[in-house]
mmCIF file of C-alpha atoms in Angstrom:
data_model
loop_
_atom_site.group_PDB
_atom_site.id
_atom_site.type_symbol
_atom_site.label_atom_id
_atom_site.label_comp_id
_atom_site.label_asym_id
_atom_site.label_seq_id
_atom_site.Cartn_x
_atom_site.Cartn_y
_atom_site.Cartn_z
ATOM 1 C CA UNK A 1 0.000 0.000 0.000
ATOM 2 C CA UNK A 2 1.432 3.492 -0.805
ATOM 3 C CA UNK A 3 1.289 6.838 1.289
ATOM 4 C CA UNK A 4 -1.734 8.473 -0.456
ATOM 5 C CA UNK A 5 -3.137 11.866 -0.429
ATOM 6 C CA UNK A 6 -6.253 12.275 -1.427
ATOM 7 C CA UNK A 7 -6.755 15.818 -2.612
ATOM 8 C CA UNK A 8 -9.995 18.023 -1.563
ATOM 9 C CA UNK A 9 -9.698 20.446 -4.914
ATOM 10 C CA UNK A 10 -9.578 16.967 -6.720
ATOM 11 C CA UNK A 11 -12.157 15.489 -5.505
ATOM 12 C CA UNK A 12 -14.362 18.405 -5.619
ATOM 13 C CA UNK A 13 -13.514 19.195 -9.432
ATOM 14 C CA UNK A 14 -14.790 15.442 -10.153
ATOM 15 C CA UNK A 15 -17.806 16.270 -8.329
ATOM 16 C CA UNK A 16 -18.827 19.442 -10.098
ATOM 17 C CA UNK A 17 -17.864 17.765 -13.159
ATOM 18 C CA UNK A 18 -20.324 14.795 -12.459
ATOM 19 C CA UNK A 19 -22.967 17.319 -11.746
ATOM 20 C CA UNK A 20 -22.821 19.642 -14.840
ATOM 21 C CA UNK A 21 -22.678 17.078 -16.865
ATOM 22 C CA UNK A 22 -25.324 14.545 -15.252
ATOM 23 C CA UNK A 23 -27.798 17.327 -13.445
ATOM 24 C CA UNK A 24 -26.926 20.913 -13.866
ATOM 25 C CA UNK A 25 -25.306 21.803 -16.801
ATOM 26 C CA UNK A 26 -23.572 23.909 -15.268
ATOM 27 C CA UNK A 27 -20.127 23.628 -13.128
ATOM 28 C CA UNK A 28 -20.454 26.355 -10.752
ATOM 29 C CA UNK A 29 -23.776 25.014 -8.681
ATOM 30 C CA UNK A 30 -22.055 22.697 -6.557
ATOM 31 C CA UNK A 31 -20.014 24.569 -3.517
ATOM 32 C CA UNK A 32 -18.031 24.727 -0.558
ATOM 33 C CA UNK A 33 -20.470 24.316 2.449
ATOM 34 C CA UNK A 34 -20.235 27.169 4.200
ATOM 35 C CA UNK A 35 -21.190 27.087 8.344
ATOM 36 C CA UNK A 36 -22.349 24.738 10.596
ATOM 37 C CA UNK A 37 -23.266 21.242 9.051
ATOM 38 C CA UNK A 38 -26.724 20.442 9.923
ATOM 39 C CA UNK A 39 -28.096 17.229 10.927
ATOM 40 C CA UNK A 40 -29.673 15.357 8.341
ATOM 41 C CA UNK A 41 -32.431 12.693 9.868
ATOM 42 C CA UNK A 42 -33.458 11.225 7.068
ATOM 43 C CA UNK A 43 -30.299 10.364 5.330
ATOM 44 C CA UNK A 44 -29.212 8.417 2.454
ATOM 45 C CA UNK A 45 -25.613 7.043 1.864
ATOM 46 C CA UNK A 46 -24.569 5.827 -1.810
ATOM 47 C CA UNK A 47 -20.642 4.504 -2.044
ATOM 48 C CA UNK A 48 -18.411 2.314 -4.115
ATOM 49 C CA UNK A 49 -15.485 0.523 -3.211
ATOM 50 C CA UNK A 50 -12.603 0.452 -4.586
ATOM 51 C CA UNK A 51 -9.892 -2.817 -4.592
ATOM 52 C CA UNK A 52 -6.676 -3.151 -5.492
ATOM 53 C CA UNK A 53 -3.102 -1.773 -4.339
ATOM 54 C CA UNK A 54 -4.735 1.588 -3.209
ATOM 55 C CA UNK A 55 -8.781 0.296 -1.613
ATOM 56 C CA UNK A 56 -11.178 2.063 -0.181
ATOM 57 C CA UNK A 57 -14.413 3.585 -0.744
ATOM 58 C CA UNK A 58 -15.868 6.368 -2.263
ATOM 59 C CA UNK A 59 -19.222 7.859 -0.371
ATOM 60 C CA UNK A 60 -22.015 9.962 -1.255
ATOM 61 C CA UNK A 61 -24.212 11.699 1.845
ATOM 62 C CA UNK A 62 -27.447 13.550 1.751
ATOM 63 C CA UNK A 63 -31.137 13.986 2.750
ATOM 64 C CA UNK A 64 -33.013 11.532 0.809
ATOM 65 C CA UNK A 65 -35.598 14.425 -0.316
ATOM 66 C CA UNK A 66 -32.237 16.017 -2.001
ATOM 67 C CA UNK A 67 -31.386 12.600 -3.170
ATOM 68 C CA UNK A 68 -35.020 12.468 -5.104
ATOM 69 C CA UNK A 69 -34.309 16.360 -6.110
ATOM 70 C CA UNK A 70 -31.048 15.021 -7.974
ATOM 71 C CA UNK A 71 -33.054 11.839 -9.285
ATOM 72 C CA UNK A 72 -35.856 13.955 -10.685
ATOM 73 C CA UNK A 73 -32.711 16.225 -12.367
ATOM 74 C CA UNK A 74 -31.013 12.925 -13.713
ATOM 75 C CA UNK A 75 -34.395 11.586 -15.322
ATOM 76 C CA UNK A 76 -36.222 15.092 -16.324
ATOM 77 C CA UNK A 77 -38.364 14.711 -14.249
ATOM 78 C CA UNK A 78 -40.809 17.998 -13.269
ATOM 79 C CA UNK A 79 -40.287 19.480 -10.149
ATOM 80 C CA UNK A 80 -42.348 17.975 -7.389
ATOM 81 C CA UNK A 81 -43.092 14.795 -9.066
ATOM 82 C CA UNK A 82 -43.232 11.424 -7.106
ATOM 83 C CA UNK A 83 -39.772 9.542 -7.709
ATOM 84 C CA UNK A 84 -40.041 5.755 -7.241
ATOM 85 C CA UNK A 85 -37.465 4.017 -4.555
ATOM 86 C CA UNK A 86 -36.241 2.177 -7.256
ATOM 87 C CA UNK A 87 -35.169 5.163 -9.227
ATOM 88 C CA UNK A 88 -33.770 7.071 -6.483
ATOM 89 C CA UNK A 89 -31.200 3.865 -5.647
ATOM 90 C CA UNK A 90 -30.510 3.470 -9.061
ATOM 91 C CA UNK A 91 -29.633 7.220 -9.391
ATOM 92 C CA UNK A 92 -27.729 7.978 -6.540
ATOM 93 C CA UNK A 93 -25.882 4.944 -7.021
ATOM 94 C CA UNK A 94 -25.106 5.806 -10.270
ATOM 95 C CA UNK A 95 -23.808 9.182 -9.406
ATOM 96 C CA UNK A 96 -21.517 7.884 -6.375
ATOM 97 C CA UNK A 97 -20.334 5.240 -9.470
ATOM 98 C CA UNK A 98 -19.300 7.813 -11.973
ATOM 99 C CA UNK A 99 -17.632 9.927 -8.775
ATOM 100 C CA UNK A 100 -15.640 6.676 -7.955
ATOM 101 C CA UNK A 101 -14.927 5.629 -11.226
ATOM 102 C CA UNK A 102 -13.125 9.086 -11.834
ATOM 103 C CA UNK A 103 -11.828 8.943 -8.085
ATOM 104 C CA UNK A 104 -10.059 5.970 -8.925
ATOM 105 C CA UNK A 105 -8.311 7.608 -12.294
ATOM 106 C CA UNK A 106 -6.986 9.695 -10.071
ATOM 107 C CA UNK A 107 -4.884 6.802 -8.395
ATOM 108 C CA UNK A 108 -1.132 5.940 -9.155
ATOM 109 C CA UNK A 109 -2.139 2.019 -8.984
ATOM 110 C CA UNK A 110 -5.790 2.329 -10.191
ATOM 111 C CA UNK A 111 -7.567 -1.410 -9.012
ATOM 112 C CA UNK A 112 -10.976 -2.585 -9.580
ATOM 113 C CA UNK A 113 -13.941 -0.473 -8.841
ATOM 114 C CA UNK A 114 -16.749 -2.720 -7.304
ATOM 115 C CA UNK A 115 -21.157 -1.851 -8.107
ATOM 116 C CA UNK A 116 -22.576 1.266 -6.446
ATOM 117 C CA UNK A 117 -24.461 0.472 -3.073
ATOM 118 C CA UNK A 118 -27.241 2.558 -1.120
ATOM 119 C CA UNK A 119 -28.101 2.688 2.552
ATOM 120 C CA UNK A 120 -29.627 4.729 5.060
ATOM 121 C CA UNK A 121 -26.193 3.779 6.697
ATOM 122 C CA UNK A 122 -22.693 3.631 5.982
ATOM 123 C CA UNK A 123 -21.542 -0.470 6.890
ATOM 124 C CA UNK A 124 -17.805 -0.213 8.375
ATOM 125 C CA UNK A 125 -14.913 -0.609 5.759
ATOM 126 C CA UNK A 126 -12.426 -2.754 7.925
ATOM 127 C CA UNK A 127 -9.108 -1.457 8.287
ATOM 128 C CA UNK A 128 -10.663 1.861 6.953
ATOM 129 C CA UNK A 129 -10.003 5.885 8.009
ATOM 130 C CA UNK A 130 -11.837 8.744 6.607
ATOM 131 C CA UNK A 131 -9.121 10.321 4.466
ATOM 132 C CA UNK A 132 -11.163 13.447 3.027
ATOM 133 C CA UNK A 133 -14.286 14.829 4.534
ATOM 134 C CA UNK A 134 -15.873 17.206 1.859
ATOM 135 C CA UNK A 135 -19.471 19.009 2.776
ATOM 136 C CA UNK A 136 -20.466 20.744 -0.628
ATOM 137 C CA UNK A 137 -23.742 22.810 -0.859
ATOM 138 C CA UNK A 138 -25.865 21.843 -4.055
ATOM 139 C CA UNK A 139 -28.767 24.097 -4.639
ATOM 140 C CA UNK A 140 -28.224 24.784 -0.528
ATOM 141 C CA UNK A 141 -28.767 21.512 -0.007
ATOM 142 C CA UNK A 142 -25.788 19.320 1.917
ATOM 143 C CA UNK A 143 -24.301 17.306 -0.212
ATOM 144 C CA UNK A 144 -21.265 15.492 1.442
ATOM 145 C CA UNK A 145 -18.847 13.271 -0.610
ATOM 146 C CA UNK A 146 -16.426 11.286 1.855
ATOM 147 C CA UNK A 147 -13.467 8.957 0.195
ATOM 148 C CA UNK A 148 -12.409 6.036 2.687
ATOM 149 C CA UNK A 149 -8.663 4.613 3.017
ATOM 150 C CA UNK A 150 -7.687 1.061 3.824
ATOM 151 C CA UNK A 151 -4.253 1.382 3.983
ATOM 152 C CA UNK A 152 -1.162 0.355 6.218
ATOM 153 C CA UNK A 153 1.161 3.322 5.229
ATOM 154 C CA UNK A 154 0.063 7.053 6.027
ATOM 155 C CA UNK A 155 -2.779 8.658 4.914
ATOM 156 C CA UNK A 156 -3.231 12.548 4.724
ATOM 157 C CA UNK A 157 -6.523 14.858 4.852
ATOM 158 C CA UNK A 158 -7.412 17.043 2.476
ATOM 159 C CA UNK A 159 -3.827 18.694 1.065
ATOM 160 C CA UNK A 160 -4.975 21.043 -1.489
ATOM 161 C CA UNK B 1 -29.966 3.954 -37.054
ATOM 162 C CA UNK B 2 -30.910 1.510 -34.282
ATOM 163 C CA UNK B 3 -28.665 1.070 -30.851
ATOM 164 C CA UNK B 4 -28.642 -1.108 -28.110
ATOM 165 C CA UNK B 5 -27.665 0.485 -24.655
ATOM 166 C CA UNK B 6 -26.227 -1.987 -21.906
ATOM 167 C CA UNK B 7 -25.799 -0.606 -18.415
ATOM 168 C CA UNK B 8 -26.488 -1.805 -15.246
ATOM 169 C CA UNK B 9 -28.018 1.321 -13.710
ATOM 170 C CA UNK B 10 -31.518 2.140 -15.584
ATOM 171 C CA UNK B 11 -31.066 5.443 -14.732
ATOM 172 C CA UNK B 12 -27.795 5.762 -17.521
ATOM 173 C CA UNK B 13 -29.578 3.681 -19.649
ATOM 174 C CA UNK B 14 -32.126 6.258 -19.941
ATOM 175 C CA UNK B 15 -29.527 9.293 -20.246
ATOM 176 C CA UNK B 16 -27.902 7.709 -22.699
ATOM 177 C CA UNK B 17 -30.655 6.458 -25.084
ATOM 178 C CA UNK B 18 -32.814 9.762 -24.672
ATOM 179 C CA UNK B 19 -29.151 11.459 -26.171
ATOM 180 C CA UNK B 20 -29.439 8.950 -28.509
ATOM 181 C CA UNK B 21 -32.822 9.045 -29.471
ATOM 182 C CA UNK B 22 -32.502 13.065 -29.918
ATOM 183 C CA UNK B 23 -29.852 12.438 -32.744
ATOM 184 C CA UNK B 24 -32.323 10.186 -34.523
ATOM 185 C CA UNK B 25 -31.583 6.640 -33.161
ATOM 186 C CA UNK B 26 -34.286 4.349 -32.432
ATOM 187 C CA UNK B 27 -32.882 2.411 -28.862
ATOM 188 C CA UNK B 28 -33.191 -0.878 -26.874
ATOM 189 C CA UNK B 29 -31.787 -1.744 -23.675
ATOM 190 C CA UNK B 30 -29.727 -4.286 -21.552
ATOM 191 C CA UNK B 31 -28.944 -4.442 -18.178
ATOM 192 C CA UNK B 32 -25.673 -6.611 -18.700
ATOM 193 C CA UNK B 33 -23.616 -7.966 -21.503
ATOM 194 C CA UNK B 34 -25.728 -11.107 -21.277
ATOM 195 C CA UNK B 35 -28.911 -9.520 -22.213
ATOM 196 C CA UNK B 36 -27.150 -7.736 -24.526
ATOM 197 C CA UNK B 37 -26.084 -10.909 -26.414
ATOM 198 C CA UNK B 38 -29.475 -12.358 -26.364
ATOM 199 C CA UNK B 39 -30.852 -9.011 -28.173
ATOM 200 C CA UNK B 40 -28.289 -10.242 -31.065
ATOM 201 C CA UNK B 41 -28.940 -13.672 -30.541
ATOM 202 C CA UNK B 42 -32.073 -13.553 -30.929
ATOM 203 C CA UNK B 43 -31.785 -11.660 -34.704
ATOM 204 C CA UNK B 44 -31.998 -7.568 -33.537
ATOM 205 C CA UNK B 45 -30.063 -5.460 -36.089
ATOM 206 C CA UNK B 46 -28.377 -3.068 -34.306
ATOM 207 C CA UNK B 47 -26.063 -0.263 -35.718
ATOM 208 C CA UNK B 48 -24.894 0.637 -32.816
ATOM 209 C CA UNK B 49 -23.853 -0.917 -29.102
ATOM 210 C CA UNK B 50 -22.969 1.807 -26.126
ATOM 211 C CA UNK B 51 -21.527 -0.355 -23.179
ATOM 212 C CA UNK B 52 -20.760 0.133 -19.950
ATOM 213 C CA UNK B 53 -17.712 -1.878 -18.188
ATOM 214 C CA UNK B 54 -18.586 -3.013 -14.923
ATOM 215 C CA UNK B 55 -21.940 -4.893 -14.811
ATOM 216 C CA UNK B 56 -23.127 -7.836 -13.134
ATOM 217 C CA UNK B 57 -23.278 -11.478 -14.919
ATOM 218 C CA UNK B 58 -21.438 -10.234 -17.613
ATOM 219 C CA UNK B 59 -19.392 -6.873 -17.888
ATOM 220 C CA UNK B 60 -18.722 -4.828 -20.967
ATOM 221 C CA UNK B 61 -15.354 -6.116 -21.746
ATOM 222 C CA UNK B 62 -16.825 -9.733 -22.170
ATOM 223 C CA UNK B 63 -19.372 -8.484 -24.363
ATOM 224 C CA UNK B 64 -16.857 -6.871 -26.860
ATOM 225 C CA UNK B 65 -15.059 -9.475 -27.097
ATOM 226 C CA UNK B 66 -17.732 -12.062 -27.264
ATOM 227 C CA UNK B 67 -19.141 -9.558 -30.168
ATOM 228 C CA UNK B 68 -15.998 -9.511 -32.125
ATOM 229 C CA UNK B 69 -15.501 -13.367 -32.028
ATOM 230 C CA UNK B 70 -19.378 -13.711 -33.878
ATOM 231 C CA UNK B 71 -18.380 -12.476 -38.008
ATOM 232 C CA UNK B 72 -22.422 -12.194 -37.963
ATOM 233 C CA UNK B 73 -22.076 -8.872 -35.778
ATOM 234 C CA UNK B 74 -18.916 -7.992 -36.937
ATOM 235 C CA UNK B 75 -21.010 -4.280 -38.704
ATOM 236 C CA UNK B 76 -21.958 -3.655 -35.373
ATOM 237 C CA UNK B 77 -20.026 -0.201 -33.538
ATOM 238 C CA UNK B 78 -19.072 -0.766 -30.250
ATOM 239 C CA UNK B 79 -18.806 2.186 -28.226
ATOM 240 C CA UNK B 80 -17.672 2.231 -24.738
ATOM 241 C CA UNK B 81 -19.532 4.639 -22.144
ATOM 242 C CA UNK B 82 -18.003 4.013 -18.964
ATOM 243 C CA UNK B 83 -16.100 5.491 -15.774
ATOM 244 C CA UNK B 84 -13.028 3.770 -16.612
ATOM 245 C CA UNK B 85 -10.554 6.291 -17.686
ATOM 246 C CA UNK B 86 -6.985 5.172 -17.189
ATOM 247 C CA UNK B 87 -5.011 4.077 -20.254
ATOM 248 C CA UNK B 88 -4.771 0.721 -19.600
ATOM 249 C CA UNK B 89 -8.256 0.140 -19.860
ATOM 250 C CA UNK B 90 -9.214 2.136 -22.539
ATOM 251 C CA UNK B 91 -6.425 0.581 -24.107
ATOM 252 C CA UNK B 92 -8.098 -3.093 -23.283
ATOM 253 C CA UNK B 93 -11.117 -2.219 -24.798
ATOM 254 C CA UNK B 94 -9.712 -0.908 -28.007
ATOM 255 C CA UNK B 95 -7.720 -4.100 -28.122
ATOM 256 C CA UNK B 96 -10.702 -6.381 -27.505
ATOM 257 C CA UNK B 97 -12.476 -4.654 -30.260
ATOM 258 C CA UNK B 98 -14.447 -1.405 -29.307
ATOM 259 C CA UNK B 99 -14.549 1.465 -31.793
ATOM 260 C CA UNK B 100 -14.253 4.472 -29.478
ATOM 261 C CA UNK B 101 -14.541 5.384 -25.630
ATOM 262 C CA UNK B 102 -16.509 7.731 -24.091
ATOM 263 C CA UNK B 103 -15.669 8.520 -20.152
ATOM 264 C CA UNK B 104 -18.657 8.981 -17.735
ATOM 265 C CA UNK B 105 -19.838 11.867 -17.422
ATOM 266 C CA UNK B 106 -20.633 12.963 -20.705
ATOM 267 C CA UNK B 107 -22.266 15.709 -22.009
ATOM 268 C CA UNK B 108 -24.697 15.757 -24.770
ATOM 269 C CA UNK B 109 -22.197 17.260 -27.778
ATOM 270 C CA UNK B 110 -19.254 14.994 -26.570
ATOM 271 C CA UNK B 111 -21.885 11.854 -27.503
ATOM 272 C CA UNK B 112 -22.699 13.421 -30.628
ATOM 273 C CA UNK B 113 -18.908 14.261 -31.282
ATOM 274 C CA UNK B 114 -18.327 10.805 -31.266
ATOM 275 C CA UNK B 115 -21.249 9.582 -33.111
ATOM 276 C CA UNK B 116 -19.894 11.819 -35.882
ATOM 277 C CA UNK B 117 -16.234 10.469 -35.762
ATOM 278 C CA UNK B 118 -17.968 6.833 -36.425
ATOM 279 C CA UNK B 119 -19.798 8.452 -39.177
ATOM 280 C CA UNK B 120 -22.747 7.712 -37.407
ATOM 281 C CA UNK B 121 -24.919 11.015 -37.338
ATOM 282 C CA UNK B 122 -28.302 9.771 -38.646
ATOM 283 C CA UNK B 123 -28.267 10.917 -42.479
ATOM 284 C CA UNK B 124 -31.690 13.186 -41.617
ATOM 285 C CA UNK B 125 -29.735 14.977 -38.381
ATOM 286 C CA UNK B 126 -27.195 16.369 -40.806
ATOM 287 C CA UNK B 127 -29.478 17.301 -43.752
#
């Protein structure tokens, strides 16, 4: 396993990229939190792991009522309109895919990325620290993407 | 023009063949590369295949290859749409038998920019 740092201006760059091209159109509508983080009670966690010399995981965190705002973006779907549970897994999985999948191109030894996974909880990652912690604001909505390292050597937060 | 869109995630399958189906393609859809090969199997002329890499039961890498071993689908494009960027892969796929590679996310123009390097733009779209 090498020493890795995982880079917040990176990371974030991928993520506005995924969203202009997937929901917005638009690069500048996903930013920085700024404040306090609130809680979020009714949460939903999407995340892919990733295997090989460098593993870990790559996680997506946000209400699920933003989670079915971003699904009705995804699909065109008019504002307001019902979104089925089916859609919104398949959609915020997909979105926490295309984040890992360009997460991992960013990787000196890129592995194997596994399929996208959804939960109202985030199941341990043995062996794993949070190596970059990264609360962005879409539409001022909390939109937090996380990237978890399973690694022997040293891992650093957030250089940028 | 008629295309066959294989991803595991519904949701991509229907970003990708509403792109497609503004350029002029008529689509159909598979959730792996084994559904995929039944469409063929079972006789569906397709122009066009966009394929994602990592999919259950079988992934896009298979299918290429499993594509370019049958001379009965050998007018078929294969066009990779997929998160895997690095070299190597893209490199795998070209070698296995895909025409072109398009990295997730995409816009709009950047699947029509490829369409047109396959000479694929729908004879009506350009008129």
């Amino acid at each position: 396993m090498t020493t890795t740092t995982v880079v917040h201006d990176q990371v974030h760059a991928i993520a506005q990229e995924v969203f202009a091209a997937m929901v917005d159109g638009d690069l500048g509508l996903l930013l920085p939190w700024e404040g306090e983080l609130p809680a979020l009670d009714d949460a939903l966690v999407a995340w892919v792991d990733l295997f090989g010399e460098w593993s870990g995981r790559a996680v997506l965190l946000t209400a699920t009522d933003t989670a079915q705002e971003l699904t009705r973006a995804l699909l065109g779907l008019p504002d307001g309109e019902p979104v089925e549970r089916a859609d919104l897994d398949d959609a915020f999985g997909e979105i926490a895919n295309v984040v890992g999948g360009n997460l991992k191109a960013l990787l000196p030894h890129p592995g194997t990325l596994g399929l996208p996974q959804i939960g109202s909880d985030l199941p341990p990652l043995e062996g794993a620290v949070r190596a970059l912690h990264l609360p962005l604001s879409w539409r001022g909505r909390l939109f937090v993407v996380d990237v978890w390292v399973t690694t022997a050597g040293t891992t650093t937060e957030g250089a940028s | 023009m008629r295309a066959l869109v294989i991803d595991d995630s519904r949701t991509m399958r229907r970003i990708v063949s509403s792109t497609l189906e503004r350029i002029g393609f008529e689509t159909i859809e598979a959730g792996h590369g084994r559904e995929a090969l039944d469409h063929l199997e079972a006789g569906e002329r397709v122009d066009l295949a966009c394929i994602d890499w990592n999919m259950p039961v079988m992934d896009g890498l298979t299918f290429v290859t499993e594509v370019r071993a049958n001379p009965a689908w050998r007018d078929v494009t294969l066009m990779m749409v997929t998160t895997e960027s690095e070299q190597g892969q893209i490199v795998r796929a070209l070698a296995a038998g895909a025409h072109e590679y398009l990295i997730k996310p995409f816009t709009a123009d950047a699947v029509r920019d490829k369409l047109d390097l396959l000479g694929l733009i729908p004879a009506e779209e350009l008129a």
